[in-house]
Every structure is written in structure tokens, then in C-alpha cells.
Amino acid sequence: MERKRIAIIGVGLIGGSLAIRLHEKKISSRLIGVDASKEHETKAIELELVDEVLPLEEAIAQSEVVILAFPVDKMVGLLPSILDKVENQIVIDLGSTKSQLTEAVANHPKRGRYVATHPMWGTEYSGPAAAVRNAYENKAVIICDEGDSDLDALEWTKAMYKKIGMHLLSMEAKAHDLHAAYVSHISHITSFALANTVLEKEKEDNAIFEMASAGFESTVRLAKSNPAMWVPIFLQNKENVLDVLNEHIEQLKKFRDKIEQSNEPELRGLIEHANNIKRILK
Amino acid sequence: MERKRIAIIGVGLIGGSLAIRLHEKKISSRLIGVDASKEHETKAIELELVDEVLPLEEAIAQSEVVILAFPVDKMVGLLPSILDKVENQIVIDLGSTKSQLTEAVANHPKRGRYVATHPMWGTEYSGPAAAVRNAYENKAVIICDEGDSDLDALEWTKAMYKKIGMHLLSMEAKAHDLHAAYVSHISHITSFALANTVLEKEKEDNAIFEMASAGFESTVRLAKSNPAMWVPIFLQNKENVLDVLNEHIEQLKKFRDKIEQSNEPELRGLIEHANNIKRILK
């Protein structure tokens, strides 16, 4: 594919890691960074994630592709005004929720220039220093409401994701938000809550932390994740998140009840049922 | 340390992985396997985890060290009768709960020959084929109620664990069970319950599994764990597990309430508090 001038708005973990990939895969001819934080901008230059840093308006004007990688609450506010400034650029967002965002620009005259996407990749760290090589590889990317994007914008976006090694899934924004609640948002909530559960007790005793095992680490690591990213996700996807969270609390109560009753066969039944996750996770 | 003839009772994930390590580190002169499952015994020989397989009584008679690595409910039943058969052998258990087991042999005339331990290592897989190299390395091992073991048995056990690369922690059985509920048992319950939460919805739609991300995988992988191992752990450690599980449900309800109220500052507060887990997890 022909190299393009690409602006990345938000050069943290998500945008920074994509920048590395766009450069490596020779997708970008020039990478322009924009960030609400001066410190992040300086760091992004220092780490050579982007070639230069520009104010938002100028970055849009000088680019052929504009990629949005910042918290989803800011996105809903900024996307319409970014589309206002667009001539023929392709605008792609990488946010974790899709319904509010697509609704916010549903009637925008430049809606066709915009492609709503969610690459299913991230780590529990944040900021430009958290950006890593080989991000996104072999992961899924969801493209939402494809019919609302201009064909050229859609095709370029798909080609870009394929070139960085992702496999494409197509979904409506509403379906995306429902499924994302199950495969991503709930994992973060359980991890945050588990950390708080353990930290409650840590006041009493430090010994537990010397014992922390790989299993513990794996269920709790997401609890390091950035509130600036996750608070808006939970609130924008409130209905789905509450739905799955209530279900999860019910499932935990089943475990509690069976343990309380020392009901061995039914406790075993719950665990055997959970083992079916082997079908999905290799 | 002088090589010893070691019997491993239970040649699954835990016992099999230890067998590999004992051989590698030249701690064993001979490894004898015993398992309730004929299939496991055959597999253990085939995979060269042990040198030979013998009936329990004979294995004990021919060994200097007897290591117990099978589900904790069976352990409570078998440990007293194993101690009945012991002359001067060292008996070490690797179980995940300690109170019931130490109580079961508190007044046994051979109590001194027994060392209660819990190496904090495992994976979500089970059986001899799940045994891996380099298990246990750089993990903690808890030695419980040290004063109740004969000095020679205790010293040999500590030397063995050090030689396979573990760092030692000393704890009373009751304290161990409390802490294990927090750093291990609860992680498994949340993971099982999370799997069941998602599997509830899978009936409606398969798409969510194509989306499964690394974060999801990391919080759910423990849900593959073996019920034969985990049911007895939860029931033996019932009081502590219920205590932490109730706390965890309360913590999840806090998230639910703040999301329901769209209470951004307090939701942020909960997440920032959870971020303190960074102090403990690198």
C-alpha cells in the first residue's frame, strides 16, 4: 500500500504502539503526534514514536490519515469537531466503546470519512513509555458499522490492520459494545475488585504478598490499568457492563452458596461447567 | 546434599513437575511413582517422570523420602496411615490447605517425620502430561508449623526446596490457610465464575470468542483448573474462602453501584485504590 502521512492523536500505550507498527510496516511516510499532555508529546519525540509533534488543527491539515487513540469520553467530544476540519482525510478511532461515538457523528456531513474500529490489544500500562513493539499482532480488530464509511476509507483501514497482522471482524456498534463488556470490560472490573479485596486485608498483614503466585498475578495484573481510560469505558458502556456485572455477581454467589452448604457435587458441577472455557481458550 | 530414594505419591502436574526437578538437580538417587490412576502411572513411566511405579506400601518401604502430591481431601484420609507405615522416612506434603491436614496428625506418634509445605506453583492443567521443566523456580514455598517436625526432616526439606530454586517462608497452618485464600483460592473462584458468566451468554452468540483478548485470557485461564484438586481446597478452607469471597462480592457491588449512579469521581477512586496493587506486583 502507498505510504501516507498519518497523525496520531493520543501517543500513549495504544497510539504509541500503533505508531511503532505503522513505521515498521512502512505504512506511514510521516508520523505526526498530538497529545493533550506536553510531557507525553516530549516523550513521544524522545522515544522516536513520531517524527514530529504539532497542534491538533495543523496535524489534521498536514495528514492523509488521522488516528484517534485517547480516552473514549474525550473522543465523543472531539470526533465531531475533528470531522469538521477534515477534507478528504481518513479518520479512524481505536476506542473500546462504539455506540456513543458512532451516534455522536451519525448525521455529520463527513461521517463517511470516519471508520469506527476497536483493535483488541492493550496492556495494563499507560503513556508513551508503555508503547511496545509487535503490539496488535495476531489479535482481532472489530470494524463497526462498515456501511457508514466511505469505501476508500474502509478499504484503507482494513488493509492497514491486515498489514500489522490483525484479523478483521465486522460488527454493529451496539453488538460490539455488548460483546466487549463480556470479553474485556468485565475482566477489568473483576481485576480491580480483586485487588481491592486483597488490599483490604493487606492492612492486617504483609505476608500474603510474599506468597503471591502466578495465578494471583494473572487475575490481578489488569488492576494496574489506567482509570483515565477505564472510567469512561465503564460509564459509556454502562448498560452492558451492569448486565454482565450483575450476572457475574450471581455466578459468584452460586459458588458462595455451594461452599457454604459444603455441597460437593454441585460445587464440582460449577467448576466442570467453567472448564468448558477450554473450548474457547487454547 | 546426599541423593535419596524418593517416592512421589501422585504423579500429576504438581508431583510430576517436582519429579523432573528432583532428578535435574540430582536430589534423587531413584524416583518411585505411585498414583491412584493406572493411566497416570503408565504415563509417568512413559514420560520418564519416575524410574519405576510401585504399590503405595512398597514405595514407602523402599524410600527415604515420601512426597505427597494429590488432592487435599484424599490427603487428610491417607496421611495418618502413611505415617503408620513410616520408620525413619521424611514425609512431605505439597497440598494447598494446611489446617485440617496438620490437625489430622497432630497426635500421631510419627508426627515429627512429617513436614507440611505448600510450594506456590501450579498451572491450570493437570495430570502427568501437564508436568513441566523449571517448575517451582523463583517461587515461594510455605513451611507450616516447623516446630512440629523433627529437625533432620525439616532441614532436609528446606535444603530440597532451596536447591530447586524456591524461597522459604515459615507460617502457622492457620495463617497459611487465611493467606492462601487471598492470594490463590479467590483467584480461582473469580476465574471459574467469570468463565460461567461468559458461557451463560455464549448460548446467544459465538462472536464474543473471536474477540477474546489477552486480558480476558489472563483473568479466565485459571477456569480450566481441575475440579478434583479445587473442590476439596475450597471445602477444607471453607471459612477463609467464604470470608474473602464475601468481601470480593462487596467490592464488586461497589463498582456496580458507582457505575449505576454514573458516579465518575468515586468510580475513579475505586480504580485508583486498586492501582495500589502495583506496590506488590511488579
Coordinates of N, CA and C in Angstrom, one line a residue, chain A residues 86-235:
Chain A
V86 N -12.0 18.1 8.5 CA -11.5 17.1 7.6 C -11.9 17.5 6.1
E87 N -11.0 17.4 5.2 CA -11.3 17.5 3.8 C -11.6 16.1 3.3
N88 N -10.5 15.4 2.9 CA -10.7 14.1 2.4 C -9.9 13.0 3.2
Q89 N -9.4 13.5 4.4 CA -8.7 12.5 5.3 C -9.5 11.4 5.7
I90 N -8.8 10.3 6.1 CA -9.5 9.2 6.7 C -9.3 9.3 8.2
V91 N -10.4 9.2 9.0 CA -10.3 9.3 10.4 C -10.7 8.0 11.0
I92 N -9.8 7.5 11.9 CA -10.0 6.1 12.5 C -9.9 6.3 14.0
D93 N -10.9 5.7 14.7 CA -10.7 5.7 16.2 C -10.4 4.3 16.6
L94 N -9.7 4.2 17.8 CA -9.2 2.9 18.3 C -9.9 2.6 19.7
G95 N -11.0 3.3 20.0 CA -11.6 3.3 21.3 C -12.3 1.9 21.6
S96 N -12.5 1.7 22.9 CA -13.0 0.4 23.4 C -14.6 0.4 23.5
T97 N -15.2 1.5 23.2 CA -16.7 1.5 23.2 C -17.1 2.2 21.8
K98 N -18.2 1.8 21.3 CA -18.5 2.3 19.9 C -19.9 3.0 19.8
S99 N -20.9 2.7 20.6 CA -22.2 3.2 20.4 C -22.3 4.7 20.5
Q100 N -21.9 5.2 21.6 CA -22.0 6.7 21.8 C -21.2 7.5 20.8
L101 N -20.1 6.9 20.4 CA -19.2 7.6 19.4 C -19.9 7.6 18.1
T102 N -20.4 6.5 17.6 CA -21.0 6.5 16.3 C -22.3 7.3 16.3
E103 N -23.0 7.3 17.4 CA -24.2 8.1 17.5 C -23.8 9.6 17.4
A104 N -22.7 10.0 18.0 CA -22.3 11.4 18.1 C -22.1 12.0 16.7
V105 N -21.7 11.1 15.7 CA -21.4 11.7 14.4 C -22.4 11.1 13.3
A106 N -23.4 10.5 13.7 CA -24.3 9.8 12.8 C -24.8 10.7 11.7
N107 N -25.0 11.9 12.0 CA -25.5 12.8 10.9 C -24.5 13.8 10.5
H108 N -23.3 13.6 10.8 CA -22.2 14.5 10.4 C -22.0 14.4 8.9
P109 N -21.9 15.6 8.2 CA -21.7 15.5 6.7 C -20.4 14.7 6.3
K110 N -19.4 14.7 7.2 CA -18.2 13.9 6.9 C -18.2 12.5 7.5
R111 N -19.3 12.0 7.9 CA -19.4 10.7 8.6 C -18.6 9.6 7.7
G112 N -18.8 9.7 6.4 CA -18.2 8.7 5.6 C -16.6 8.6 5.7
R113 N -16.0 9.7 6.1 CA -14.5 9.7 6.2 C -14.1 9.0 7.4
Y114 N -15.0 8.7 8.3 CA -14.7 8.1 9.6 C -14.9 6.5 9.6
V115 N -14.0 5.8 10.2 CA -14.1 4.4 10.4 C -14.0 4.0 11.8
A116 N -15.0 3.4 12.4 CA -15.0 3.1 13.8 C -14.4 1.7 14.0
T117 N -13.3 1.6 14.8 CA -12.6 0.3 15.0 C -12.2 0.1 16.5
H118 N -12.0 -1.1 16.8 CA -11.5 -1.5 18.1 C -10.5 -2.6 18.0
P119 N -9.3 -2.3 17.9 CA -8.3 -3.4 18.0 C -8.2 -4.0 19.4
M120 N -8.3 -5.3 19.5 CA -8.4 -5.9 20.8 C -7.0 -6.2 21.3
W121 N -6.3 -5.1 21.6 CA -5.0 -5.3 22.2 C -4.8 -4.2 23.2
G122 N -4.0 -4.5 24.2 CA -3.7 -3.5 25.3 C -2.8 -4.1 26.3
T123 N -2.3 -3.3 27.2 CA -1.6 -3.9 28.4 C -2.1 -3.1 29.6
E124 N -1.7 -3.5 30.8 CA -2.2 -2.7 32.0 C -1.4 -1.5 32.2
Y125 N -0.4 -1.1 31.3 CA 0.4 0.0 31.5 C -0.1 1.2 30.6
S126 N 0.4 2.4 30.8 CA -0.1 3.5 30.0 C 1.0 4.6 29.8
G127 N 0.7 5.5 28.8 CA 1.6 6.5 28.5 C 2.6 6.1 27.4
P128 N 3.3 7.0 26.7 CA 4.2 6.7 25.6 C 5.3 5.7 26.0
A129 N 5.7 5.8 27.2 CA 6.8 4.9 27.6 C 6.4 3.4 27.7
A130 N 5.0 3.2 27.7 CA 4.5 1.9 27.8 C 4.3 1.3 26.4
A131 N 4.5 2.1 25.3 CA 4.4 1.6 24.0 C 5.4 0.5 23.7
V132 N 5.0 -0.6 23.0 CA 5.8 -1.7 22.7 C 5.8 -2.1 21.3
R133 N 6.9 -2.8 20.9 CA 6.9 -3.4 19.5 C 6.0 -4.6 19.4
N134 N 5.7 -5.0 18.2 CA 4.9 -6.2 17.9 C 3.5 -6.2 18.6
A135 N 3.0 -5.0 19.0 CA 1.6 -4.9 19.5 C 0.7 -5.3 18.4
Y136 N -0.5 -5.6 18.8 CA -1.6 -5.9 17.8 C -1.5 -7.2 17.0
E137 N -0.3 -7.7 16.9 CA -0.1 -8.9 16.1 C -0.9 -10.0 16.5
N138 N -1.6 -10.7 15.5 CA -2.4 -11.9 15.7 C -3.6 -11.7 16.6
K139 N -4.0 -10.4 16.8 CA -5.2 -10.1 17.6 C -6.3 -9.8 16.7
A140 N -7.5 -9.7 17.2 CA -8.7 -9.3 16.4 C -8.9 -7.8 16.4
V141 N -9.4 -7.3 15.3 CA -9.8 -5.9 15.3 C -11.3 -5.9 14.8
I142 N -12.1 -5.1 15.5 CA -13.5 -5.1 15.2 C -13.7 -3.8 14.4
I143 N -14.3 -3.9 13.2 CA -14.7 -2.7 12.4 C -16.2 -2.6 12.6
C144 N -16.7 -1.4 13.0 CA -18.1 -1.3 13.3 C -18.8 -0.5 12.2
D145 N -20.1 -0.8 12.0 CA -20.9 -0.1 11.1 C -20.3 0.2 9.8
E146 N -19.7 -0.8 9.1 CA -18.9 -0.6 7.9 C -19.6 0.2 6.8
G147 N -21.0 0.0 6.7 CA -21.7 0.7 5.7 C -21.8 2.2 5.8
D148 N -21.4 2.7 7.0 CA -21.5 4.1 7.2 C -20.2 4.8 6.8
S149 N -19.2 4.0 6.4 CA -17.9 4.6 6.0 C -17.8 4.6 4.5
D150 N -17.1 5.6 3.9 CA -16.8 5.6 2.5 C -15.9 4.4 2.2
L151 N -16.1 3.9 1.0 CA -15.5 2.6 0.6 C -13.9 2.8 0.7
D152 N -13.4 3.9 0.2 CA -11.9 4.1 0.1 C -11.4 4.1 1.6
A153 N -12.1 4.8 2.5 CA -11.7 4.9 3.9 C -11.7 3.5 4.5
L154 N -12.7 2.8 4.3 CA -12.9 1.5 4.8 C -11.8 0.5 4.3
E155 N -11.6 0.5 3.0 CA -10.6 -0.4 2.4 C -9.2 -0.1 2.9
W156 N -8.9 1.2 3.0 CA -7.5 1.6 3.5 C -7.3 1.1 5.0
T157 N -8.4 1.3 5.8 CA -8.3 0.9 7.2 C -8.1 -0.6 7.3
K158 N -8.9 -1.3 6.5 CA -8.8 -2.8 6.6 C -7.4 -3.3 6.2
A159 N -6.9 -2.6 5.1 CA -5.5 -3.0 4.6 C -4.5 -2.7 5.7
M160 N -4.6 -1.6 6.3 CA -3.7 -1.2 7.4 C -3.7 -2.2 8.5
Y161 N -4.9 -2.6 9.0 CA -4.9 -3.6 10.1 C -4.4 -4.9 9.6
K162 N -4.7 -5.3 8.4 CA -4.2 -6.6 7.9 C -2.6 -6.6 7.9
K163 N -2.1 -5.4 7.4 CA -0.6 -5.3 7.3 C 0.1 -5.4 8.6
I164 N -0.6 -4.9 9.7 CA 0.1 -5.0 11.0 C -0.3 -6.4 11.7
G165 N -0.9 -7.3 10.9 CA -1.1 -8.6 11.4 C -2.4 -8.9 12.2
M166 N -3.4 -8.1 12.1 CA -4.6 -8.3 12.8 C -5.6 -9.1 11.9
H167 N -6.5 -9.8 12.6 CA -7.6 -10.4 11.8 C -8.9 -9.6 12.0
L168 N -9.6 -9.4 10.9 CA -10.7 -8.4 10.9 C -12.1 -9.1 11.3
L169 N -12.8 -8.4 12.1 CA -14.2 -8.8 12.4 C -15.1 -7.6 12.1
S170 N -16.3 -7.9 11.6 CA -17.2 -6.8 11.3 C -18.4 -6.9 12.2
M171 N -18.9 -5.8 12.8 CA -19.9 -5.9 13.8 C -20.7 -4.5 13.8
E172 N -21.9 -4.5 14.2 CA -22.6 -3.3 14.5 C -22.1 -2.7 15.8
A173 N -22.1 -1.4 16.0 CA -21.6 -0.8 17.2 C -22.2 -1.3 18.4
K174 N -23.5 -1.5 18.4 CA -24.3 -2.0 19.6 C -23.8 -3.4 19.9
A175 N -23.7 -4.2 18.9 CA -23.2 -5.6 19.2 C -21.8 -5.6 19.8
H176 N -21.0 -4.8 19.2 CA -19.6 -4.6 19.7 C -19.6 -4.3 21.2
D177 N -20.4 -3.3 21.6 CA -20.4 -2.9 23.0 C -20.8 -4.0 23.9
L178 N -21.8 -4.7 23.5 CA -22.3 -5.9 24.3 C -21.2 -6.9 24.5
H179 N -20.6 -7.3 23.4 CA -19.6 -8.4 23.4 C -18.3 -7.9 24.2
A180 N -18.0 -6.6 23.9 CA -16.8 -6.1 24.6 C -16.9 -6.1 26.1
A181 N -18.2 -5.9 26.6 CA -18.5 -6.0 28.0 C -18.1 -7.3 28.6
Y182 N -18.3 -8.4 27.7 CA -18.0 -9.7 28.2 C -16.6 -10.2 28.1
V183 N -15.9 -9.8 27.0 CA -14.6 -10.3 26.8 C -13.5 -9.3 27.2
S184 N -13.9 -8.1 27.7 CA -12.8 -7.2 28.1 C -13.2 -6.4 29.3
H185 N -14.3 -5.7 29.3 CA -14.7 -4.8 30.3 C -14.8 -5.5 31.7
I186 N -15.5 -6.7 31.7 CA -15.7 -7.4 32.9 C -14.4 -7.9 33.5
S187 N -13.5 -8.3 32.7 CA -12.2 -8.8 33.2 C -11.5 -7.7 34.0
H188 N -11.6 -6.4 33.5 CA -11.0 -5.3 34.2 C -11.7 -5.1 35.6
I189 N -13.0 -5.1 35.6 CA -13.7 -4.9 36.8 C -13.4 -5.9 37.9
T190 N -13.4 -7.2 37.5 CA -13.1 -8.2 38.4 C -11.7 -8.1 39.0
S191 N -10.8 -7.7 38.1 CA -9.4 -7.5 38.5 C -9.2 -6.3 39.5
F192 N -9.9 -5.2 39.2 CA -9.9 -4.1 40.1 C -10.5 -4.5 41.4
A193 N -11.6 -5.2 41.4 CA -12.3 -5.5 42.6 C -11.5 -6.5 43.4
L194 N -10.8 -7.4 42.7 CA -10.0 -8.4 43.4 C -8.8 -7.7 44.1
A195 N -8.2 -6.8 43.4 CA -7.1 -6.0 44.0 C -7.6 -5.3 45.3
N196 N -8.8 -4.7 45.2 CA -9.3 -4.0 46.4 C -9.6 -5.0 47.5
T197 N -10.1 -6.2 47.2 CA -10.4 -7.2 48.2 C -9.1 -7.6 48.9
V198 N -8.0 -7.8 48.2 CA -6.8 -8.2 48.8 C -6.2 -7.0 49.6
L199 N -6.2 -5.8 49.0 CA -5.7 -4.6 49.7 C -6.4 -4.3 51.0
E200 N -7.7 -4.7 51.0 CA -8.5 -4.5 52.3 C -7.8 -5.3 53.4
K201 N -7.3 -6.5 53.1 CA -6.6 -7.3 54.1 C -5.2 -7.0 54.4
E202 N -4.6 -6.4 53.4 CA -3.1 -6.1 53.5 C -2.8 -5.2 54.7
K203 N -3.8 -4.4 55.1 CA -3.6 -3.6 56.3 C -3.3 -4.5 57.5
E204 N -3.8 -5.7 57.5 CA -3.6 -6.6 58.6 C -2.3 -7.3 58.5
D205 N -1.9 -7.6 57.3 CA -0.7 -8.5 57.2 C 0.0 -8.4 55.8
N206 N 1.3 -8.3 55.9 CA 2.0 -8.1 54.7 C 2.5 -9.5 54.1
A207 N 2.4 -10.5 54.9 CA 2.9 -11.8 54.5 C 2.3 -12.3 53.2
I208 N 1.0 -12.0 53.0 CA 0.3 -12.5 51.8 C 1.0 -12.1 50.5
F209 N 1.7 -11.0 50.5 CA 2.3 -10.6 49.2 C 3.5 -11.3 48.9
E210 N 4.2 -11.9 49.9 CA 5.4 -12.7 49.6 C 4.9 -14.0 49.0
M211 N 3.7 -14.4 49.2 CA 3.1 -15.6 48.7 C 2.5 -15.5 47.3
A212 N 2.3 -14.3 46.9 CA 1.6 -14.1 45.6 C 2.1 -15.0 44.5
S213 N 1.3 -15.8 43.9 CA 1.6 -16.8 42.9 C 1.3 -16.3 41.5
A214 N 1.7 -17.1 40.5 CA 1.4 -16.7 39.1 C -0.1 -16.6 38.8
G215 N -0.9 -17.5 39.5 CA -2.3 -17.4 39.3 C -2.9 -16.1 39.8
F216 N -2.4 -15.7 40.9 CA -2.9 -14.4 41.5 C -2.5 -13.3 40.6
E217 N -1.2 -13.3 40.2 CA -0.7 -12.2 39.3 C -1.5 -12.1 38.0
S218 N -1.9 -13.3 37.5 CA -2.6 -13.3 36.2 C -4.0 -12.7 36.4
T219 N -4.6 -13.0 37.5 CA -6.0 -12.5 37.7 C -6.0 -11.0 38.1
V220 N -4.9 -10.5 38.7 CA -4.9 -9.2 39.3 C -4.1 -8.2 38.4
R221 N -3.4 -8.6 37.5 CA -2.5 -7.6 36.8 C -3.3 -6.5 36.1
L222 N -4.5 -6.8 35.6 CA -5.2 -5.8 34.9 C -5.6 -4.6 35.9
A223 N -5.5 -4.9 37.2 CA -5.9 -3.9 38.2 C -4.9 -2.7 38.2
K224 N -3.8 -2.9 37.5 CA -2.9 -1.7 37.3 C -3.3 -0.7 36.3
S225 N -4.4 -1.1 35.6 CA -4.8 -0.3 34.4 C -5.2 1.1 34.8
N226 N -5.1 2.0 33.8 CA -5.3 3.5 34.0 C -6.8 3.9 34.1
P227 N -7.1 4.5 35.2 CA -8.5 5.0 35.4 C -9.0 6.0 34.3
A228 N -8.1 6.8 33.8 CA -8.5 7.8 32.8 C -9.0 7.1 31.5
M229 N -8.5 5.9 31.3 CA -9.0 5.1 30.2 C -10.3 4.3 30.6
W230 N -10.3 3.7 31.8 CA -11.4 2.8 32.1 C -12.6 3.4 32.6
V231 N -12.6 4.5 33.4 CA -13.8 5.1 33.9 C -14.7 5.4 32.8
P232 N -14.3 6.1 31.7 CA -15.2 6.4 30.6 C -15.7 5.2 29.9
I233 N -14.9 4.2 29.8 CA -15.4 2.9 29.1 C -16.6 2.4 29.9
F234 N -16.4 2.2 31.2 CA -17.5 1.6 32.0 C -18.7 2.5 32.0
L235 N -18.6 3.8 32.0 CA -19.8 4.7 32.0 C -20.4 4.7 30.6

